[in-house]
Amino acid sequence: MDFDTGLNKNNIYSSNWDVVVIGAGAAGLMTSLELPSKLKVLLLNRNKSKRSSSRWAQGGMAAVTRLEDSEEIHALDTIKAGAGLCDPEAVQMFVESAPRLVDRLLKLGMEFDRTSGNLSTTLEAAHTHRRVLHVKDRTGQAVVDFLNQQVDRKDNVIHQRGIRVTQIWVEGGKCQGVQVLDGPALRWIKAKAVVLATGGGGHLFANTTNPTQAAGEGVALAWRAGAVIEDLEFFQFHPTALKLDGAPSFLISEALRGEGAVLVDSFGKSPVKHLEGKDLASRDQVSRALFKAMQKQKVDYMGLNVQSIAVEDVEERFPSIFHRCRELGLEPLKEFIPIAPSAHYWMGGVSTNLRAETNIKGLYAIGEVACTGLHGANRLASNSLMECLVFANQMRNIELTDLEPSLISVSDTSFNKVNLRFSMNDGTEYLVQEIEKLRQLCWREAGVDRSQKGMQTALAKVKRDYQNLLNEPLLNLVFSQSKDVINGFDEIARRELNLLLDLSNRQMSSSLMLEACLFRKESRGGHYRDDFPTSVPFWKCHTRQMKGKNIHTRPIVDKTFLPKNL
């Protein structure tokens, strides 16, 4: 027992919590750091390892730190990249807060790369100025490790790994806590507020730069709870992921092109010379250009030439990329790096206001799982890592409501033993195969290039498979469990339940995404359709999805953002 906070670190079920934070990437860690110290905070991490999309972020963090740059220009770059769908209020808050958040990290002791004593910045796609701060080519890892150290020093925060949130508890329109799978036990945790910081959904696709757990779980949890979901059709496909037979997809940072690397096709020519920004055009434009060149030339990769960058600079600046390439037998200084577009970032997510609040009282969303209106139809490179910090910073002013009287048993020893199995033989193998088939389907029909016929067929299949899966007794038990019950599983059932949850959440998020893609009958930003290849003024609006309601639109936030000096 910590006598200063009253927290029992050996038993998280012995008391109710003020705030439960789901996810321990940059968004979840910064949220835990920013929440008032008087609050009891439980930080839940599904993984026992340190894996998160934030840790995989290579490029950096966007903020104005140079005299020749300005917040107004950063805003205009963001709005231009967003293809007409950025909410100006979100953009204004973000660009004005970003430099302050950099100062906050520096004062806490975070170390970014420097040149001649000044913060070093690089240029990335669609930025007009060098404003991306970095720690070599492993910025995300450095930020997450640093935030972890800071959170570990907070007496009011308990960080528990290996606990999976399976449902958000909502009663009377208020968030009351979460249901969790903790080892063999399925049980409930009471809390005055819950913060979703679960990351994105790149792993819904077969080709992705994201880790396995980035599979839209937060969107599925929020939708089932009754939260509003926005803009799921907008997915950013990073143009340059390593494409090598037998090797997992690996992000080749855009910062390489910012420093002078160039794209080449199978004939040694530029596949992006027709774009206004050429190699540093927006990611959606570059990805489509590469995809079309690959189709026309009947190849499955393009090349990235880094030989134009000074040798002494490139290896020191990008050690992780060079190390990974050489592990796979590639020598970037002598040959082109084989690359292809890969699912990278979800602009859509759980709809929030500028205080990170959802439409459900007591439920918040921060980071890639959220849709704040900042990114619009296409994220400006390196805005996302900073977005985690900016919106987590809003949690300093969180207002909590009192809990209803709890019916939860505090005993953690009396389990209701469950003797259930998945209905298929070789259950775990079958579920793993179904997940992979779904990923291939999403990549084929909802990837860089989309069309109505393919998406309609895919959506019908995913919905049918999801309904069939809901009939499984193991899964049904999760959604029907009483608040005062603790269910216990043997190891086989626990493994099968985890995979059932994985598949059902992926099916839910994939079907919502496909529905949004079919609904928007135009091409804009990260959403491109062969049958509707141009942008249409009518569709200059957000898409909204909510349980029990038909998909519909929301206008861009009305307040006009007028840069002060323009």
XYZ file of C-alpha atoms in Angstrom:
566
model
C 0.000 0.000 0.000
C 1.279 3.472 -0.925
C 0.329 5.525 2.149
C 0.560 8.827 0.274
C -2.013 7.897 -2.359
C -3.916 5.024 -0.790
C -3.165 2.834 -3.826
C -2.627 -0.879 -3.401
C -0.201 -1.668 -6.210
C -0.574 -5.399 -5.669
C -4.350 -5.431 -6.140
C -5.886 -3.042 -8.651
C -9.362 -4.376 -7.805
C -9.322 -3.332 -4.169
C -10.675 0.163 -4.856
C -12.446 2.268 -7.454
C -10.391 4.511 -9.729
C -10.695 8.121 -10.758
C -9.373 7.496 -14.270
C -8.548 4.375 -16.269
C -6.248 5.020 -19.253
C -6.270 2.330 -21.961
C -3.014 2.151 -23.896
C 0.593 2.991 -23.044
C 1.947 4.633 -26.172
C 2.678 8.360 -26.335
C -1.007 9.327 -25.889
C -1.638 7.092 -22.869
C 1.640 7.948 -21.155
C 1.293 11.704 -21.680
C -2.310 11.529 -20.441
C -1.155 9.753 -17.272
C 1.512 12.399 -16.791
C -0.863 15.338 -17.311
C -3.785 14.147 -15.168
C -3.901 15.964 -11.794
C -1.751 14.305 -9.122
C -4.692 14.148 -6.709
C -6.426 11.584 -8.949
C -5.989 7.812 -8.739
C -4.980 6.696 -12.224
C -4.801 3.150 -13.587
C -2.823 2.824 -16.826
C -3.653 -0.436 -18.618
C -1.372 -1.872 -21.274
C -2.582 -4.926 -23.173
C 0.983 -5.894 -24.005
C 3.605 -7.106 -21.604
C 6.260 -5.860 -24.024
C 6.961 -2.222 -24.931
C 5.455 -2.431 -28.438
C 3.345 0.490 -29.644
C 2.863 2.464 -32.857
C 4.349 5.500 -31.106
C 7.615 3.640 -30.532
C 7.777 2.863 -34.247
C 7.466 6.541 -35.253
C 10.766 7.341 -36.991
C 10.379 10.786 -38.499
C 9.698 13.107 -35.609
C 7.419 15.671 -34.047
C 6.155 18.814 -35.787
C 6.295 22.197 -34.027
C 7.405 25.712 -34.892
C 10.838 26.353 -33.348
C 12.656 28.355 -36.048
C 12.466 32.132 -36.531
C 11.698 31.892 -40.262
C 8.682 29.669 -39.540
C 5.401 30.599 -37.854
C 2.327 28.997 -36.320
C 0.231 30.527 -39.104
C 2.313 28.816 -41.785
C 2.189 25.507 -39.880
C -1.603 25.888 -39.786
C -1.832 26.559 -43.508
C 0.370 23.537 -44.291
C -1.870 21.363 -42.096
C -5.065 22.673 -43.711
C -3.697 22.228 -47.238
C -2.672 18.627 -46.516
C -6.109 17.970 -44.974
C -7.806 18.496 -48.361
C -10.551 20.784 -47.105
C -11.692 18.731 -44.095
C -9.595 20.122 -41.219
C -11.613 21.778 -38.459
C -9.909 25.191 -38.153
C -10.406 25.418 -34.374
C -8.552 22.123 -33.871
C -5.741 23.285 -36.163
C -5.411 26.609 -34.354
C -5.247 24.990 -30.920
C -2.705 22.457 -32.153
C -0.221 24.828 -33.809
C -0.383 27.276 -30.898
C 0.092 24.530 -28.293
C 2.875 22.580 -30.038
C 5.816 24.910 -29.243
C 4.690 25.071 -25.595
C 4.631 21.267 -25.415
C 8.170 21.126 -26.840
C 9.267 23.480 -24.054
C 7.511 21.283 -21.510
C 9.366 18.187 -22.682
C 12.684 20.036 -22.707
C 12.159 21.267 -19.139
C 11.349 17.709 -18.044
C 14.666 16.593 -19.539
C 13.792 15.265 -23.012
C 16.741 15.498 -25.413
C 16.177 16.098 -29.129
C 18.930 16.217 -31.755
C 20.727 19.543 -31.940
C 22.911 21.353 -34.452
C 25.368 23.944 -33.103
C 23.394 23.952 -29.852
C 20.036 24.656 -31.505
C 17.195 22.183 -31.947
C 17.736 20.285 -35.189
C 14.760 20.156 -37.563
C 14.118 18.321 -40.798
C 11.709 18.686 -43.705
C 8.941 16.182 -44.417
C 6.209 15.898 -47.041
C 3.879 18.887 -47.485
C 5.756 21.017 -44.904
C 6.984 24.315 -46.346
C 9.545 24.779 -43.552
C 11.904 22.570 -41.555
C 9.929 22.073 -38.351
C 10.161 18.354 -37.563
C 12.134 17.726 -34.378
C 13.785 14.341 -34.114
C 16.021 11.935 -32.212
C 17.920 10.410 -35.129
C 15.421 8.036 -36.826
C 13.856 6.685 -33.635
C 11.989 9.690 -32.286
C 8.903 7.752 -31.240
C 10.930 5.280 -29.226
C 12.868 8.067 -27.528
C 9.686 9.984 -26.619
C 7.864 6.905 -25.303
C 10.869 5.765 -23.243
C 11.187 9.259 -21.782
C 7.475 9.504 -20.936
C 7.614 6.045 -19.357
C 10.341 7.249 -17.017
C 8.279 10.294 -16.057
C 5.108 8.276 -15.423
C 6.995 5.745 -13.296
C 7.845 8.595 -10.906
C 4.193 9.484 -10.322
C 2.840 7.980 -7.089
C -0.783 8.384 -8.197
C -0.381 6.228 -11.341
C -0.244 2.448 -11.456
C 0.919 1.013 -14.790
C -0.299 -2.560 -15.286
C 0.854 -4.604 -18.295
C -0.791 -7.669 -19.767
C -4.395 -6.578 -19.045
C -6.798 -6.325 -21.968
C -9.894 -4.097 -21.949
C -12.799 -6.034 -23.462
C -15.674 -3.569 -22.972
C -16.346 0.002 -21.899
C -18.940 0.130 -19.136
C -21.673 2.702 -19.851
C -24.851 3.152 -17.794
C -27.361 5.982 -18.019
C -25.279 7.743 -20.668
C -22.223 7.848 -18.362
C -18.976 5.909 -18.565
C -18.621 3.882 -15.347
C -15.446 1.860 -15.978
C -14.222 -1.087 -18.031
C -14.400 -4.829 -18.372
C -10.978 -6.500 -18.532
C -9.403 -9.856 -19.284
C -6.624 -10.145 -16.717
C -4.860 -13.463 -17.201
C -7.569 -16.120 -16.761
C -10.122 -13.714 -15.220
C -12.836 -11.641 -16.913
C -14.058 -8.915 -14.546
C -15.080 -5.262 -14.163
C -13.224 -2.185 -12.896
C -15.097 0.884 -11.668
C -13.842 4.349 -12.684
C -15.137 7.926 -12.890
C -13.558 8.387 -16.331
C -11.972 6.278 -19.066
C -9.437 7.505 -21.627
C -9.040 5.569 -24.870
C -5.433 5.775 -26.080
C -5.342 2.497 -27.989
C -3.749 3.683 -31.222
C -4.870 3.201 -34.810
C -5.761 0.428 -37.225
C -2.978 -0.100 -39.768
C -2.868 -3.812 -38.991
C -6.365 -4.175 -40.446
C -4.438 -4.293 -43.753
C -2.050 -6.990 -44.980
C 0.649 -4.419 -45.777
C 1.314 -2.051 -42.896
C 3.997 -0.235 -40.954
C 2.004 -0.751 -37.728
C 2.450 -3.365 -34.970
C -0.043 -6.206 -34.514
C -2.097 -4.512 -31.783
C -2.863 -1.494 -34.033
C -6.009 -3.172 -35.358
C -8.850 -0.757 -34.613
C -9.669 -2.169 -31.183
C -10.388 1.256 -29.677
C -12.844 2.107 -32.457
C -14.685 -1.188 -31.915
C -14.812 -0.681 -28.124
C -16.090 2.870 -28.508
C -18.708 2.032 -31.144
C -20.168 -0.780 -29.034
C -20.363 1.652 -26.100
C -22.361 4.156 -28.194
C -19.638 6.666 -29.085
C -19.714 8.649 -32.321
C -17.122 7.593 -34.923
C -15.903 9.937 -37.683
C -14.046 9.857 -41.006
C -13.036 6.176 -41.053
C -12.671 6.226 -44.841
C -9.529 8.340 -44.565
C -6.483 6.122 -44.205
C -2.980 7.283 -44.929
C -0.807 4.881 -46.867
C 2.853 5.676 -46.346
C 4.634 5.680 -49.716
C 7.888 4.136 -48.533
C 7.724 0.903 -46.580
C 10.424 -1.706 -47.177
C 9.208 -4.275 -49.721
C 11.275 -7.428 -49.645
C 10.094 -11.016 -50.063
C 9.922 -12.817 -46.726
C 10.590 -9.672 -44.687
C 7.959 -7.814 -42.623
C 7.015 -4.337 -43.775
C 9.336 -1.735 -42.249
C 8.891 2.033 -42.438
C 11.521 3.904 -44.439
C 11.154 7.389 -42.996
C 10.016 10.266 -45.165
C 12.783 12.279 -43.527
C 15.201 10.534 -45.906
C 13.452 12.275 -48.804
C 13.461 15.475 -46.758
C 17.245 15.225 -46.688
C 17.537 14.562 -50.433
C 16.700 10.914 -51.201
C 14.636 10.410 -54.364
C 12.132 7.859 -55.657
C 12.906 5.857 -58.816
C 10.817 3.464 -60.898
C 11.935 0.229 -62.569
C 13.476 2.258 -65.440
C 15.419 4.540 -63.105
C 13.055 7.453 -63.757
C 11.028 9.489 -61.232
C 7.492 8.149 -60.726
C 6.482 11.421 -59.023
C 7.888 14.053 -61.390
C 4.344 15.075 -62.423
C 3.402 16.002 -58.827
C 3.725 19.620 -57.688
C 5.883 18.661 -54.701
C 7.565 15.746 -56.503
C 9.234 13.484 -53.886
C 7.838 15.594 -51.057
C 4.253 15.900 -52.263
C 1.577 14.812 -49.771
C 1.590 11.149 -48.846
C -1.697 10.295 -50.554
C -0.445 11.748 -53.841
C 2.913 9.978 -53.682
C 1.348 6.647 -52.671
C -1.121 6.742 -55.578
C 1.636 7.722 -58.014
C 3.763 4.777 -56.880
C 0.783 2.405 -56.955
C -0.119 3.400 -60.530
C 3.510 3.160 -61.689
C 3.786 -0.319 -60.158
C 0.592 -1.410 -61.943
C 1.701 0.060 -65.288
C 5.194 -1.454 -65.069
C 3.872 -4.742 -63.599
C 6.204 -4.723 -60.586
C 5.492 -4.912 -56.861
C 7.979 -2.297 -55.680
C 9.684 0.980 -56.564
C 13.118 2.161 -55.456
C 14.434 4.792 -53.046
C 17.839 6.250 -53.913
C 19.641 7.601 -50.827
C 23.015 7.964 -52.546
C 22.475 11.659 -53.148
C 22.708 12.339 -49.393
C 26.215 12.982 -47.997
C 27.480 9.655 -46.567
C 28.696 11.124 -43.281
C 25.249 12.577 -42.643
C 22.944 9.790 -43.769
C 24.309 6.944 -41.624
C 24.506 9.066 -38.483
C 21.023 10.508 -39.011
C 19.276 7.204 -39.897
C 21.054 4.404 -37.995
C 17.971 2.218 -37.465
C 17.023 2.192 -41.142
C 20.537 1.375 -42.304
C 20.923 -1.315 -39.652
C 17.627 -2.946 -40.656
C 18.478 -2.865 -44.374
C 21.868 -4.458 -43.782
C 20.309 -7.128 -41.575
C 18.260 -8.097 -44.640
C 21.263 -8.088 -46.983
C 20.701 -4.664 -48.535
C 23.415 -2.020 -48.906
C 21.571 1.323 -49.274
C 24.715 3.213 -50.276
C 25.215 0.941 -53.288
C 21.688 -0.030 -54.342
C 18.155 1.336 -54.275
C 15.985 0.420 -51.280
C 12.903 -1.525 -52.528
C 9.757 0.216 -51.261
C 5.974 0.166 -51.708
C 2.969 1.939 -50.128
C 1.758 0.510 -46.825
C -1.102 1.297 -44.413
C 0.306 3.752 -41.903
C -2.106 6.141 -40.155
C -5.889 6.408 -39.625
C -7.162 9.973 -39.806
C -10.619 8.858 -38.642
C -11.537 7.550 -35.212
C -13.620 8.277 -32.137
C -15.070 11.782 -32.454
C -13.934 14.243 -29.762
C -14.081 17.949 -29.025
C -11.009 20.040 -28.228
C -11.064 18.766 -24.619
C -10.760 15.159 -25.856
C -14.352 14.466 -24.724
C -16.557 12.041 -26.668
C -20.364 12.195 -26.767
C -20.432 9.839 -23.737
C -19.908 11.611 -20.409
C -16.705 10.394 -18.787
C -15.266 8.794 -21.953
C -12.286 10.468 -23.620
C -10.128 9.589 -26.639
C -6.581 10.770 -27.358
C -4.058 9.995 -30.080
C -4.623 8.023 -33.260
C -7.795 6.386 -31.904
C -9.403 9.839 -31.788
C -10.741 12.039 -34.573
C -10.221 15.608 -33.379
C -10.715 17.407 -36.701
C -7.003 18.252 -36.891
C -5.961 15.989 -39.754
C -8.948 16.298 -42.071
C -8.718 13.926 -45.021
C -4.945 13.556 -44.875
C -2.506 13.999 -41.996
C 0.427 16.343 -42.357
C 3.587 14.350 -41.652
C 4.725 14.257 -37.992
C 1.682 16.152 -36.689
C 0.381 12.977 -35.059
C 3.025 12.410 -32.376
C 2.613 16.016 -31.287
C -1.195 15.647 -31.403
C -0.896 12.982 -28.683
C 0.853 15.496 -26.420
C -1.376 18.479 -27.224
C -4.659 16.705 -26.492
C -3.258 14.798 -23.506
C -2.331 18.220 -22.136
C -6.066 19.046 -22.055
C -6.527 16.373 -19.374
C -5.048 18.733 -16.785
C -8.522 20.269 -16.602
C -10.582 17.073 -16.473
C -13.882 17.310 -14.577
C -15.036 14.085 -12.915
C -18.531 13.116 -11.872
C -19.387 10.984 -8.835
C -19.787 7.256 -9.347
C -23.017 5.383 -8.853
C -22.963 2.936 -5.902
C -20.863 -0.061 -6.940
C -22.187 -3.588 -7.174
C -18.757 -5.070 -7.914
C -17.351 -7.699 -5.609
C -13.875 -6.746 -4.403
C -12.853 -10.374 -4.012
C -10.280 -11.510 -6.540
C -10.217 -15.164 -5.523
C -13.718 -16.528 -6.209
C -13.991 -17.320 -9.917
C -16.972 -18.679 -11.796
C -15.134 -21.450 -13.663
C -16.074 -21.404 -17.339
C -15.937 -24.646 -19.313
C -16.378 -23.345 -22.850
C -14.479 -23.830 -26.109
C -14.534 -22.271 -29.553
C -16.793 -24.389 -31.756
C -14.232 -25.081 -34.517
C -11.582 -27.777 -34.280
C -8.032 -26.402 -34.156
C -9.634 -23.196 -32.924
C -6.548 -21.030 -32.512
C -5.148 -21.961 -35.934
C -8.516 -21.306 -37.585
C -8.878 -17.874 -35.946
C -5.339 -16.839 -36.903
C -6.072 -17.800 -40.531
C -9.363 -15.869 -40.514
C -7.593 -12.757 -39.245
C -5.044 -13.007 -42.054
C -7.798 -13.514 -44.676
C -9.554 -10.396 -43.391
C -6.330 -8.381 -43.628
C -5.811 -9.500 -47.224
C -9.429 -8.604 -48.053
C -9.083 -5.093 -46.590
C -5.846 -4.483 -48.475
C -7.312 -5.713 -51.747
C -10.624 -3.821 -51.581
C -9.996 -0.846 -49.257
C -6.295 -0.142 -49.836
C -4.730 2.586 -51.977
C -7.274 2.025 -54.793
C -10.987 1.428 -54.058
C -14.150 0.738 -56.066
C -17.813 0.182 -55.236
C -18.168 -3.411 -56.436
C -15.182 -4.725 -54.494
C -16.069 -2.880 -51.307
C -19.726 -3.930 -51.409
C -18.749 -7.584 -51.711
C -16.176 -7.208 -48.926
C -18.609 -5.432 -46.590
C -21.294 -8.095 -47.061
C -18.797 -10.844 -46.246
C -17.357 -9.105 -43.174
C -20.816 -8.371 -41.758
C -21.929 -11.978 -42.332
C -18.795 -13.383 -40.691
C -19.189 -11.006 -37.729
C -22.782 -12.051 -37.074
C -21.779 -15.711 -37.200
C -18.951 -15.095 -34.761
C -21.295 -13.422 -32.255
C -23.036 -16.795 -31.844
C -19.912 -18.239 -30.237
C -20.640 -18.951 -26.524
C -17.176 -17.736 -25.434
C -17.660 -14.369 -27.101
C -21.282 -14.114 -26.032
C -20.198 -14.570 -22.424
C -18.093 -11.389 -22.642
C -20.986 -9.232 -23.825
C -23.503 -10.659 -21.336
C -21.407 -10.772 -18.146
C -22.993 -9.229 -15.036
C -21.103 -6.523 -13.161
C -20.826 -8.591 -9.969
C -19.425 -11.717 -11.655
C -15.819 -12.815 -12.183
C -15.457 -15.492 -14.865
C -12.343 -17.655 -14.967
C -10.943 -19.554 -17.970
C -8.393 -22.306 -18.448
C -5.412 -21.575 -20.692
C -6.923 -22.994 -23.892
C -10.155 -21.032 -23.464
C -8.198 -17.868 -22.606
C -6.146 -18.115 -25.809
C -9.241 -18.790 -27.893
C -11.104 -15.894 -26.281
C -8.253 -13.496 -27.001
C -8.275 -14.497 -30.675
C -12.080 -14.300 -30.819
C -11.864 -10.764 -29.452
C -9.131 -9.922 -31.959
C -11.170 -11.184 -34.902
C -14.496 -9.680 -33.785
C -12.935 -6.250 -33.133
C -11.189 -6.343 -36.516
C -14.444 -7.316 -38.215
C -16.310 -4.490 -36.514
C -13.693 -1.839 -37.372
C -13.277 -3.150 -40.929
C -17.018 -3.101 -41.587
C -17.324 0.463 -40.243
C -14.414 1.542 -42.447
C -15.868 -0.140 -45.547
C -19.264 1.426 -44.872
C -17.664 4.890 -44.685
C -15.647 4.254 -47.864
C -18.817 3.313 -49.761
C -20.765 6.250 -48.349
C -18.290 8.903 -49.562
C -18.794 8.990 -53.335
C -15.739 11.053 -54.223
C -11.950 10.950 -53.862
C -10.310 13.186 -51.268
C -7.086 12.957 -49.267
C -6.472 9.403 -48.067
C -9.660 8.111 -49.710
C -9.394 7.334 -53.427
C -12.084 5.630 -55.516
C -11.662 4.522 -59.129
C -15.361 5.073 -59.785
C -15.391 8.586 -58.246
C -11.834 9.852 -58.954
C -12.372 13.587 -58.198
C -13.281 15.683 -55.169
C -16.832 17.077 -55.049
C -17.838 20.229 -53.092
C -20.930 18.427 -51.733
C -18.648 16.073 -49.807
C -16.693 18.799 -48.048
C -17.954 17.435 -44.722
C -17.193 14.742 -42.146
C -18.825 11.324 -42.062
C -20.351 10.088 -38.782
C -21.282 6.612 -37.605
C -23.046 5.646 -34.393
C -24.624 2.449 -33.138
C -28.341 2.327 -33.991
C -28.177 5.206 -36.501
C -27.575 5.434 -40.237
C -24.270 6.850 -41.421
C -24.566 10.605 -41.989
C -22.501 13.787 -42.366
C -21.313 16.631 -40.152
C -20.266 20.056 -41.501
C -16.784 21.443 -40.956
C -16.648 23.472 -37.734
C -17.993 26.866 -38.803
C -15.600 29.232 -37.066
C -13.161 30.602 -39.616
C -9.474 30.442 -38.757
C -7.766 33.596 -39.922
C -3.981 33.594 -39.416
C -2.973 36.675 -37.462
C -0.264 37.868 -39.843
C -1.860 36.962 -43.195
